[in-house]
């Protein structure tokens, strides 16, 4: 077991996309492995954006992207922890 | 003390009657109904589709209601929000609050709407009569409306 | 844009529906309903009788509505006030306002209620279950609620 | 005609009473001749109160008494003029 590369705190998470983030991503959800270097929500956005392609497109205007961890609003400084579910979406427009 | 998320329309009169029940400590009921307008920035609206985040929507609405119940002594409250595709004139949301006197019911209803507008995970997509469609941008005013309720 | 003074009760759902009509510029409707509480300062209430000043009441309500229409751009508004003898749980007053966005409807409804409370010539006389009866004193808060709307 | 005592601006007015003012007065309305010396609403209250009896009783706590001239709210400083109808009542308690 010690022969395997250790990535403590690297974790598989379900990521959900909503509204135009979902449209730009071309899918509503996926599983993503998040490396141990990603500590905060801000890090997560940076990590996803760096994957390029649809990620770069969907997160182009990154300052407007909102994030929820396990269905609770999170700020850029929020520690990512070990969420079961992450969601990325534009500012909400209900009501 | 009730939150509902539904596709179907609602009957405001029946909802307000149920909210009140036979509680004779209620002297004031305030209701807010939000509905789909026929003309939007881009032109005449054909329909509007509300996407939401199942699970988070309900818990976020409950959090907002709980916060209102903490800040004001309400006898009853109700939040109903619809999702799916709606036409101009259709109701989207109903918020109702009941209290002994009017100031609390008014403030709590405004608070719930301001928080709902900036925190409940709903997104509106408009389809215009000319065939164009697009996502509604968040209104700048909604963020500042929420911020006036911040407690330090 | 409607003021009514009546003995009979009213149907809130039907009134709000009529207020809206088929006006698709309305995105927000706020309603306030005031009703008779079962317990008052002196004890359990048997009934409440509303005396008013025929003629002045109507003109005062119209003045209040006109002032609201001047201050906020409303698509529709309604004031219904009852008089006569009412029992606990019965509605006394309905104020409803409709506008494109919510802030105006909320503010206008609060303004109308605050002004109505301190300017419309109604007087409440309470009869308690124990047989005592008496005139309701004006609430200090109602005067200050009106004063926050003063324009200089 | 010049032999008659002249009281220019003395006028007959209908006065209405509401709520506990009405109860203390023992009547809902009456006609009253208001002398020319009464120029303002404040003067009117003083004049009525000075009549004694039920007037003094009803207007005892005079600072709370509200007055309407021809169905419009008036303050103590409002000029009385020639109203068709005057009303005296306690602070309103509708809504």
Short mmCIF file of N, CA, C and O in Angstrom, two decimals, chain B residues 11-131:
data_model
loop_
_atom_site.label_atom_id
_atom_site.label_comp_id
_atom_site.label_asym_id
_atom_site.label_seq_id
_atom_site.Cartn_x
_atom_site.Cartn_y
_atom_site.Cartn_z
N UNK B 11 -53.76 29.00 -4.49
CA UNK B 11 -54.95 29.84 -4.29
C UNK B 11 -54.67 30.76 -3.10
O UNK B 11 -54.71 30.33 -1.95
N UNK B 12 -54.37 32.02 -3.39
CA UNK B 12 -53.92 32.94 -2.34
C UNK B 12 -54.95 33.04 -1.22
O UNK B 12 -54.61 32.99 -0.03
N UNK B 13 -56.22 33.18 -1.58
CA UNK B 13 -57.26 33.31 -0.56
C UNK B 13 -57.29 32.11 0.37
O UNK B 13 -57.32 32.25 1.59
N UNK B 14 -57.24 30.91 -0.22
CA UNK B 14 -57.27 29.69 0.59
C UNK B 14 -56.02 29.57 1.45
O UNK B 14 -56.08 29.16 2.61
N UNK B 15 -54.88 29.96 0.89
CA UNK B 15 -53.63 29.87 1.65
C UNK B 15 -53.64 30.82 2.86
O UNK B 15 -53.20 30.46 3.95
N UNK B 16 -54.14 32.04 2.65
CA UNK B 16 -54.16 33.00 3.75
C UNK B 16 -55.16 32.57 4.83
O UNK B 16 -54.93 32.76 6.02
N UNK B 17 -56.25 31.96 4.39
CA UNK B 17 -57.24 31.45 5.34
C UNK B 17 -56.64 30.33 6.19
O UNK B 17 -56.81 30.30 7.41
N UNK B 18 -55.93 29.42 5.53
CA UNK B 18 -55.30 28.31 6.25
C UNK B 18 -54.21 28.82 7.19
O UNK B 18 -54.04 28.33 8.31
N UNK B 19 -53.47 29.83 6.73
CA UNK B 19 -52.40 30.42 7.55
C UNK B 19 -52.97 30.95 8.86
O UNK B 19 -52.42 30.74 9.94
N UNK B 20 -54.06 31.64 8.75
CA UNK B 20 -54.71 32.23 9.92
C UNK B 20 -55.30 31.16 10.83
O UNK B 20 -55.21 31.24 12.05
N UNK B 21 -55.96 30.13 10.23
CA UNK B 21 -56.62 29.10 11.01
C UNK B 21 -57.62 29.74 11.95
O UNK B 21 -58.32 30.68 11.56
N UNK B 22 -57.67 29.29 13.19
CA UNK B 22 -58.58 29.94 14.15
C UNK B 22 -57.77 30.63 15.23
O UNK B 22 -58.20 30.74 16.37
N UNK B 23 -56.58 31.10 14.85
CA UNK B 23 -55.70 31.79 15.79
C UNK B 23 -56.17 33.23 16.00
O UNK B 23 -55.97 34.09 15.15
N UNK B 24 -56.79 33.48 17.13
CA UNK B 24 -57.35 34.81 17.40
C UNK B 24 -56.33 35.77 18.00
O UNK B 24 -56.68 36.86 18.44
N UNK B 25 -55.04 35.38 18.04
CA UNK B 25 -54.00 36.32 18.44
C UNK B 25 -53.45 37.07 17.23
O UNK B 25 -52.63 37.96 17.37
N UNK B 26 -53.90 36.66 16.05
CA UNK B 26 -53.42 37.31 14.82
C UNK B 26 -54.25 38.56 14.55
O UNK B 26 -55.46 38.50 14.44
N UNK B 27 -53.57 39.70 14.51
CA UNK B 27 -54.25 40.95 14.20
C UNK B 27 -53.84 41.49 12.84
O UNK B 27 -54.46 42.40 12.31
N UNK B 28 -52.77 40.91 12.27
CA UNK B 28 -52.21 41.44 11.03
C UNK B 28 -51.67 40.31 10.17
O UNK B 28 -50.92 39.47 10.66
N UNK B 29 -52.07 40.28 8.91
CA UNK B 29 -51.51 39.33 7.95
C UNK B 29 -50.99 40.13 6.76
O UNK B 29 -51.72 40.95 6.20
N UNK B 30 -49.73 39.91 6.40
CA UNK B 30 -49.16 40.54 5.21
C UNK B 30 -48.84 39.46 4.20
O UNK B 30 -48.30 38.41 4.56
N UNK B 31 -49.22 39.69 2.95
CA UNK B 31 -48.88 38.73 1.91
C UNK B 31 -48.12 39.43 0.79
O UNK B 31 -48.38 40.59 0.49
N UNK B 32 -47.18 38.71 0.22
CA UNK B 32 -46.52 39.18 -0.99
C UNK B 32 -46.71 38.12 -2.06
O UNK B 32 -46.47 36.94 -1.82
N UNK B 33 -47.16 38.53 -3.22
CA UNK B 33 -47.26 37.61 -4.35
C UNK B 33 -46.42 38.15 -5.48
O UNK B 33 -46.58 39.30 -5.90
N UNK B 34 -45.51 37.33 -5.97
CA UNK B 34 -44.70 37.71 -7.12
C UNK B 34 -45.21 36.98 -8.35
O UNK B 34 -45.53 35.80 -8.26
N UNK B 35 -45.30 37.68 -9.48
CA UNK B 35 -45.85 37.00 -10.66
C UNK B 35 -45.06 37.36 -11.91
O UNK B 35 -44.23 38.27 -11.91
N UNK B 36 -45.32 36.61 -12.95
CA UNK B 36 -44.58 36.76 -14.21
C UNK B 36 -45.13 37.95 -14.98
O UNK B 36 -46.33 38.00 -15.27
N UNK B 37 -44.27 38.91 -15.31
CA UNK B 37 -44.71 40.06 -16.10
C UNK B 37 -44.67 39.74 -17.58
O UNK B 37 -43.92 38.87 -18.03
N UNK B 38 -45.49 40.46 -18.34
CA UNK B 38 -45.63 40.16 -19.77
C UNK B 38 -44.56 40.82 -20.62
O UNK B 38 -44.29 40.38 -21.74
N UNK B 39 -43.96 41.88 -20.09
CA UNK B 39 -42.93 42.58 -20.86
C UNK B 39 -41.66 42.62 -20.02
O UNK B 39 -41.71 42.99 -18.85
N UNK B 40 -40.58 42.21 -20.61
CA UNK B 40 -39.31 42.22 -19.89
C UNK B 40 -38.33 43.07 -20.68
O UNK B 40 -38.69 43.62 -21.74
N UNK B 41 -37.12 43.20 -20.18
CA UNK B 41 -36.13 44.05 -20.85
C UNK B 41 -36.06 43.81 -22.35
O UNK B 41 -36.05 44.75 -23.13
N UNK B 42 -36.03 42.55 -22.74
CA UNK B 42 -35.80 42.22 -24.14
C UNK B 42 -37.02 42.26 -25.05
O UNK B 42 -36.89 42.22 -26.27
N UNK B 43 -38.23 42.35 -24.47
CA UNK B 43 -39.44 42.35 -25.31
C UNK B 43 -40.60 41.65 -24.64
O UNK B 43 -40.66 41.56 -23.42
N UNK B 44 -41.52 41.14 -25.47
CA UNK B 44 -42.70 40.47 -24.93
C UNK B 44 -42.38 39.03 -24.56
O UNK B 44 -41.78 38.29 -25.34
N UNK B 45 -42.82 38.66 -23.38
CA UNK B 45 -42.48 37.34 -22.86
C UNK B 45 -43.51 36.29 -23.30
O UNK B 45 -44.71 36.51 -23.23
N UNK B 46 -42.99 35.15 -23.73
CA UNK B 46 -43.86 34.02 -24.04
C UNK B 46 -44.01 33.17 -22.78
O UNK B 46 -45.11 32.83 -22.36
N UNK B 47 -42.89 32.83 -22.17
CA UNK B 47 -42.93 32.04 -20.94
C UNK B 47 -41.63 32.21 -20.16
O UNK B 47 -40.63 32.74 -20.70
N UNK B 48 -41.66 31.76 -18.93
CA UNK B 48 -40.49 31.81 -18.09
C UNK B 48 -40.33 30.45 -17.42
O UNK B 48 -41.32 29.89 -16.94
N UNK B 49 -39.11 29.93 -17.44
CA UNK B 49 -38.89 28.63 -16.80
C UNK B 49 -37.99 28.81 -15.59
O UNK B 49 -36.92 29.43 -15.69
N UNK B 50 -38.46 28.33 -14.47
CA UNK B 50 -37.69 28.42 -13.23
C UNK B 50 -37.00 27.11 -12.95
O UNK B 50 -37.63 26.09 -12.70
N UNK B 51 -35.65 27.16 -13.01
CA UNK B 51 -34.84 26.02 -12.62
C UNK B 51 -34.50 26.19 -11.14
O UNK B 51 -34.43 27.31 -10.64
N UNK B 52 -34.34 25.10 -10.41
CA UNK B 52 -33.92 25.25 -9.02
C UNK B 52 -33.02 24.08 -8.63
O UNK B 52 -32.75 23.20 -9.45
N UNK B 53 -32.55 24.10 -7.42
CA UNK B 53 -31.58 23.12 -6.92
C UNK B 53 -32.31 22.26 -5.88
O UNK B 53 -32.37 22.63 -4.71
N UNK B 54 -32.87 21.14 -6.33
CA UNK B 54 -33.68 20.31 -5.42
C UNK B 54 -32.87 19.95 -4.17
O UNK B 54 -31.70 19.59 -4.28
N UNK B 55 -33.49 20.05 -3.04
CA UNK B 55 -32.78 19.78 -1.79
C UNK B 55 -32.30 21.06 -1.15
O UNK B 55 -32.75 21.45 -0.09
N UNK B 56 -31.42 21.77 -1.86
CA UNK B 56 -30.93 23.03 -1.29
C UNK B 56 -32.05 24.06 -1.26
O UNK B 56 -32.14 24.86 -0.32
N UNK B 57 -32.90 24.06 -2.27
CA UNK B 57 -33.97 25.06 -2.31
C UNK B 57 -34.82 24.99 -1.04
O UNK B 57 -35.05 25.99 -0.36
N UNK B 58 -35.29 23.79 -0.74
CA UNK B 58 -36.14 23.61 0.44
C UNK B 58 -35.40 24.02 1.72
O UNK B 58 -35.94 24.71 2.58
N UNK B 59 -34.13 23.57 1.84
CA UNK B 59 -33.44 23.87 3.09
C UNK B 59 -33.13 25.35 3.19
O UNK B 59 -33.20 25.94 4.27
N UNK B 60 -32.85 25.98 2.06
CA UNK B 60 -32.57 27.43 2.08
C UNK B 60 -33.84 28.21 2.46
O UNK B 60 -33.79 29.14 3.26
N UNK B 61 -34.98 27.81 1.90
CA UNK B 61 -36.24 28.49 2.25
C UNK B 61 -36.56 28.30 3.74
O UNK B 61 -37.02 29.23 4.41
N UNK B 62 -36.28 27.11 4.24
CA UNK B 62 -36.54 26.88 5.67
C UNK B 62 -35.61 27.73 6.55
O UNK B 62 -36.02 28.26 7.58
N UNK B 63 -34.35 27.85 6.12
CA UNK B 63 -33.41 28.70 6.87
C UNK B 63 -33.90 30.14 6.92
O UNK B 63 -33.81 30.82 7.95
N UNK B 64 -34.39 30.62 5.79
CA UNK B 64 -34.87 32.01 5.71
C UNK B 64 -36.08 32.19 6.64
O UNK B 64 -36.17 33.16 7.39
N UNK B 65 -36.99 31.23 6.59
CA UNK B 65 -38.16 31.31 7.46
C UNK B 65 -37.75 31.26 8.95
O UNK B 65 -38.26 32.03 9.77
N UNK B 66 -36.83 30.35 9.26
CA UNK B 66 -36.35 30.24 10.65
C UNK B 66 -35.76 31.56 11.13
O UNK B 66 -35.98 31.98 12.26
N UNK B 67 -34.97 32.19 10.26
CA UNK B 67 -34.34 33.45 10.63
C UNK B 67 -35.41 34.52 10.88
O UNK B 67 -35.31 35.30 11.83
N UNK B 68 -36.45 34.53 10.06
CA UNK B 68 -37.54 35.50 10.25
C UNK B 68 -38.25 35.24 11.59
O UNK B 68 -38.58 36.17 12.32
N UNK B 69 -38.44 33.97 11.91
CA UNK B 69 -39.13 33.62 13.17
C UNK B 69 -38.27 33.99 14.38
O UNK B 69 -38.79 34.25 15.46
N UNK B 70 -36.95 33.99 14.18
CA UNK B 70 -36.06 34.37 15.27
C UNK B 70 -36.12 35.89 15.49
O UNK B 70 -36.06 36.38 16.60
N UNK B 71 -36.22 36.63 14.37
CA UNK B 71 -36.13 38.09 14.48
C UNK B 71 -37.46 38.75 14.86
O UNK B 71 -37.48 39.82 15.45
N UNK B 72 -38.58 38.14 14.45
CA UNK B 72 -39.88 38.75 14.74
C UNK B 72 -40.78 37.70 15.39
O UNK B 72 -40.69 36.52 15.06
N UNK B 73 -41.63 38.14 16.31
CA UNK B 73 -42.52 37.15 16.93
C UNK B 73 -43.76 37.01 16.06
O UNK B 73 -44.71 37.78 16.14
N UNK B 74 -43.71 36.01 15.21
CA UNK B 74 -44.81 35.77 14.27
C UNK B 74 -45.71 34.67 14.80
O UNK B 74 -45.25 33.72 15.44
N UNK B 75 -46.98 34.79 14.51
CA UNK B 75 -47.93 33.73 14.87
C UNK B 75 -47.97 32.65 13.80
O UNK B 75 -48.32 31.51 14.08
N UNK B 76 -47.65 33.03 12.57
CA UNK B 76 -47.65 32.06 11.47
C UNK B 76 -46.88 32.64 10.29
O UNK B 76 -46.74 33.86 10.17
N UNK B 77 -46.38 31.75 9.44
CA UNK B 77 -45.70 32.20 8.22
C UNK B 77 -45.79 31.13 7.17
O UNK B 77 -46.01 29.95 7.47
N UNK B 78 -45.62 31.55 5.93
CA UNK B 78 -45.76 30.63 4.80
C UNK B 78 -44.89 31.13 3.65
O UNK B 78 -44.86 32.32 3.35
N UNK B 79 -44.18 30.18 3.03
CA UNK B 79 -43.46 30.49 1.79
C UNK B 79 -43.83 29.41 0.77
O UNK B 79 -43.63 28.23 1.04
N UNK B 80 -44.40 29.82 -0.35
CA UNK B 80 -44.64 28.88 -1.44
C UNK B 80 -43.88 29.41 -2.65
O UNK B 80 -44.01 30.59 -3.00
N UNK B 81 -43.08 28.56 -3.28
CA UNK B 81 -42.37 28.98 -4.49
C UNK B 81 -42.60 27.92 -5.56
O UNK B 81 -42.47 26.73 -5.32
N UNK B 82 -42.94 28.37 -6.76
CA UNK B 82 -43.15 27.44 -7.86
C UNK B 82 -41.88 27.27 -8.69
O UNK B 82 -40.96 28.08 -8.63
N UNK B 83 -41.84 26.19 -9.44
CA UNK B 83 -40.77 25.99 -10.41
C UNK B 83 -41.40 25.45 -11.68
O UNK B 83 -42.60 25.18 -11.72
N UNK B 84 -40.61 25.29 -12.74
CA UNK B 84 -41.15 24.84 -14.01
C UNK B 84 -41.46 26.02 -14.92
O UNK B 84 -40.94 27.10 -14.72
N UNK B 85 -42.30 25.79 -15.91
CA UNK B 85 -42.56 26.81 -16.91
C UNK B 85 -43.87 27.54 -16.62
O UNK B 85 -44.91 26.92 -16.44
N UNK B 86 -43.79 28.87 -16.56
CA UNK B 86 -44.93 29.71 -16.21
C UNK B 86 -45.17 30.75 -17.31
O UNK B 86 -44.23 31.18 -17.98
N UNK B 87 -46.41 31.16 -17.44
CA UNK B 87 -46.75 32.18 -18.44
C UNK B 87 -46.99 33.54 -17.79
O UNK B 87 -47.23 33.62 -16.59
N UNK B 88 -46.96 34.61 -18.58
CA UNK B 88 -47.23 35.94 -18.02
C UNK B 88 -48.54 35.95 -17.23
O UNK B 88 -49.53 35.36 -17.67
N UNK B 89 -48.52 36.59 -16.10
CA UNK B 89 -49.71 36.67 -15.25
C UNK B 89 -49.75 35.58 -14.19
O UNK B 89 -50.46 35.71 -13.20
N UNK B 90 -48.98 34.51 -14.40
CA UNK B 90 -48.99 33.43 -13.40
C UNK B 90 -48.18 33.82 -12.17
O UNK B 90 -47.20 34.55 -12.26
N UNK B 91 -48.61 33.32 -11.01
CA UNK B 91 -47.89 33.58 -9.77
C UNK B 91 -46.66 32.71 -9.65
O UNK B 91 -46.67 31.53 -10.03
N UNK B 92 -45.59 33.28 -9.11
CA UNK B 92 -44.33 32.55 -8.90
C UNK B 92 -44.16 32.20 -7.43
O UNK B 92 -43.77 31.11 -7.07
N UNK B 93 -44.42 33.19 -6.57
CA UNK B 93 -44.09 33.03 -5.16
C UNK B 93 -45.15 33.68 -4.29
O UNK B 93 -45.73 34.70 -4.66
N UNK B 94 -45.41 33.06 -3.15
CA UNK B 94 -46.29 33.66 -2.14
C UNK B 94 -45.55 33.62 -0.81
O UNK B 94 -45.07 32.56 -0.40
N UNK B 95 -45.43 34.78 -0.17
CA UNK B 95 -44.89 34.85 1.18
C UNK B 95 -45.96 35.49 2.04
O UNK B 95 -46.53 36.52 1.66
N UNK B 96 -46.27 34.87 3.17
CA UNK B 96 -47.28 35.46 4.06
C UNK B 96 -46.81 35.35 5.49
O UNK B 96 -46.19 34.36 5.89
N UNK B 97 -47.09 36.41 6.26
CA UNK B 97 -46.67 36.45 7.67
C UNK B 97 -47.84 36.96 8.49
O UNK B 97 -48.62 37.80 8.04
N UNK B 98 -47.96 36.43 9.71
CA UNK B 98 -49.06 36.83 10.59
C UNK B 98 -48.52 37.15 11.97
O UNK B 98 -47.67 36.43 12.50
N UNK B 99 -48.98 38.25 12.54
CA UNK B 99 -48.50 38.68 13.86
C UNK B 99 -49.61 39.44 14.57
O UNK B 99 -50.62 39.78 13.96
N UNK B 100 -49.44 39.71 15.87
CA UNK B 100 -50.47 40.48 16.57
C UNK B 100 -50.63 41.89 15.98
O UNK B 100 -51.74 42.35 15.78
N UNK B 101 -49.50 42.58 15.70
CA UNK B 101 -49.57 43.94 15.17
C UNK B 101 -48.85 44.02 13.83
O UNK B 101 -48.04 43.18 13.50
N UNK B 102 -49.14 45.11 13.08
CA UNK B 102 -48.73 45.13 11.68
C UNK B 102 -47.24 45.27 11.41
O UNK B 102 -46.75 44.74 10.41
N UNK B 103 -46.51 46.00 12.26
CA UNK B 103 -45.11 46.29 11.94
C UNK B 103 -44.31 45.00 11.75
O UNK B 103 -43.53 44.87 10.81
N UNK B 104 -44.53 44.03 12.64
CA UNK B 104 -43.76 42.79 12.56
C UNK B 104 -44.09 41.99 11.30
O UNK B 104 -43.20 41.46 10.65
N UNK B 105 -45.37 41.91 10.97
CA UNK B 105 -45.75 41.15 9.77
C UNK B 105 -45.16 41.79 8.52
O UNK B 105 -44.64 41.10 7.64
N UNK B 106 -45.21 43.12 8.44
CA UNK B 106 -44.65 43.82 7.28
C UNK B 106 -43.15 43.57 7.17
O UNK B 106 -42.63 43.22 6.11
N UNK B 107 -42.44 43.79 8.26
CA UNK B 107 -40.98 43.65 8.22
C UNK B 107 -40.56 42.23 7.90
O UNK B 107 -39.66 42.00 7.10
N UNK B 108 -41.22 41.26 8.52
CA UNK B 108 -40.84 39.87 8.30
C UNK B 108 -41.09 39.46 6.85
O UNK B 108 -40.27 38.76 6.24
N UNK B 109 -42.19 39.91 6.27
CA UNK B 109 -42.48 39.54 4.88
C UNK B 109 -41.43 40.14 3.94
O UNK B 109 -40.95 39.48 3.01
N UNK B 110 -41.04 41.39 4.21
CA UNK B 110 -40.02 42.02 3.37
C UNK B 110 -38.67 41.32 3.52
O UNK B 110 -37.96 41.10 2.55
N UNK B 111 -38.35 41.00 4.77
CA UNK B 111 -37.10 40.29 5.04
C UNK B 111 -37.05 38.96 4.29
O UNK B 111 -36.07 38.64 3.62
N UNK B 112 -38.13 38.20 4.39
CA UNK B 112 -38.16 36.89 3.72
C UNK B 112 -37.98 37.06 2.21
O UNK B 112 -37.20 36.36 1.58
N UNK B 113 -38.68 38.03 1.62
CA UNK B 113 -38.54 38.23 0.18
C UNK B 113 -37.12 38.67 -0.19
O UNK B 113 -36.55 38.19 -1.17
N UNK B 114 -36.55 39.59 0.59
CA UNK B 114 -35.20 40.06 0.26
C UNK B 114 -34.18 38.93 0.35
O UNK B 114 -33.31 38.80 -0.51
N UNK B 115 -34.31 38.11 1.38
CA UNK B 115 -33.39 36.98 1.52
C UNK B 115 -33.63 35.93 0.44
O UNK B 115 -32.69 35.39 -0.14
N UNK B 116 -34.89 35.65 0.19
CA UNK B 116 -35.23 34.66 -0.84
C UNK B 116 -34.62 35.07 -2.19
O UNK B 116 -34.02 34.25 -2.89
N UNK B 117 -34.76 36.36 -2.51
CA UNK B 117 -34.27 36.87 -3.80
C UNK B 117 -32.76 36.72 -3.94
O UNK B 117 -32.25 36.63 -5.06
N UNK B 118 -32.03 36.75 -2.85
CA UNK B 118 -30.58 36.67 -3.01
C UNK B 118 -29.98 35.36 -2.52
O UNK B 118 -28.80 35.14 -2.70
N UNK B 119 -30.81 34.48 -1.94
CA UNK B 119 -30.24 33.23 -1.40
C UNK B 119 -30.90 31.95 -1.89
O UNK B 119 -30.26 30.90 -1.92
N UNK B 120 -32.19 31.98 -2.24
CA UNK B 120 -32.84 30.73 -2.65
C UNK B 120 -32.40 30.36 -4.06
O UNK B 120 -32.46 31.18 -4.97
N UNK B 121 -31.92 29.12 -4.25
CA UNK B 121 -31.33 28.75 -5.54
C UNK B 121 -32.35 28.48 -6.65
O UNK B 121 -32.66 27.34 -6.97
N UNK B 122 -32.84 29.60 -7.21
CA UNK B 122 -33.73 29.56 -8.37
C UNK B 122 -33.08 30.38 -9.47
O UNK B 122 -32.41 31.38 -9.19
N UNK B 123 -33.32 29.96 -10.70
CA UNK B 123 -32.82 30.72 -11.85
C UNK B 123 -33.91 30.80 -12.89
O UNK B 123 -34.51 29.78 -13.26
N UNK B 124 -34.14 32.01 -13.38
CA UNK B 124 -35.21 32.24 -14.36
C UNK B 124 -34.64 32.27 -15.77
O UNK B 124 -33.68 32.98 -16.04
N UNK B 125 -35.29 31.54 -16.64
CA UNK B 125 -34.93 31.58 -18.06
C UNK B 125 -36.15 32.07 -18.83
O UNK B 125 -37.21 31.47 -18.76
N UNK B 126 -35.97 33.19 -19.55
CA UNK B 126 -37.09 33.79 -20.27
C UNK B 126 -37.09 33.38 -21.74
O UNK B 126 -36.06 33.39 -22.40
N UNK B 127 -38.26 33.04 -22.23
CA UNK B 127 -38.43 32.83 -23.67
C UNK B 127 -39.34 33.94 -24.18
O UNK B 127 -40.47 34.11 -23.71
N UNK B 128 -38.82 34.70 -25.15
CA UNK B 128 -39.59 35.82 -25.68
C UNK B 128 -40.48 35.37 -26.84
O UNK B 128 -40.27 34.30 -27.43
N UNK B 129 -41.47 36.21 -27.16
CA UNK B 129 -42.39 35.89 -28.26
C UNK B 129 -41.65 35.79 -29.59
O UNK B 129 -42.08 35.08 -30.50
N UNK B 130 -40.55 36.53 -29.71
CA UNK B 130 -39.81 36.49 -30.99
C UNK B 130 -38.89 35.28 -31.07
O UNK B 130 -38.11 35.15 -32.01
N UNK B 131 -38.96 34.39 -30.05
CA UNK B 131 -38.18 33.15 -30.12
C UNK B 131 -36.88 33.17 -29.34
O UNK B 131 -36.32 32.13 -29.01
#
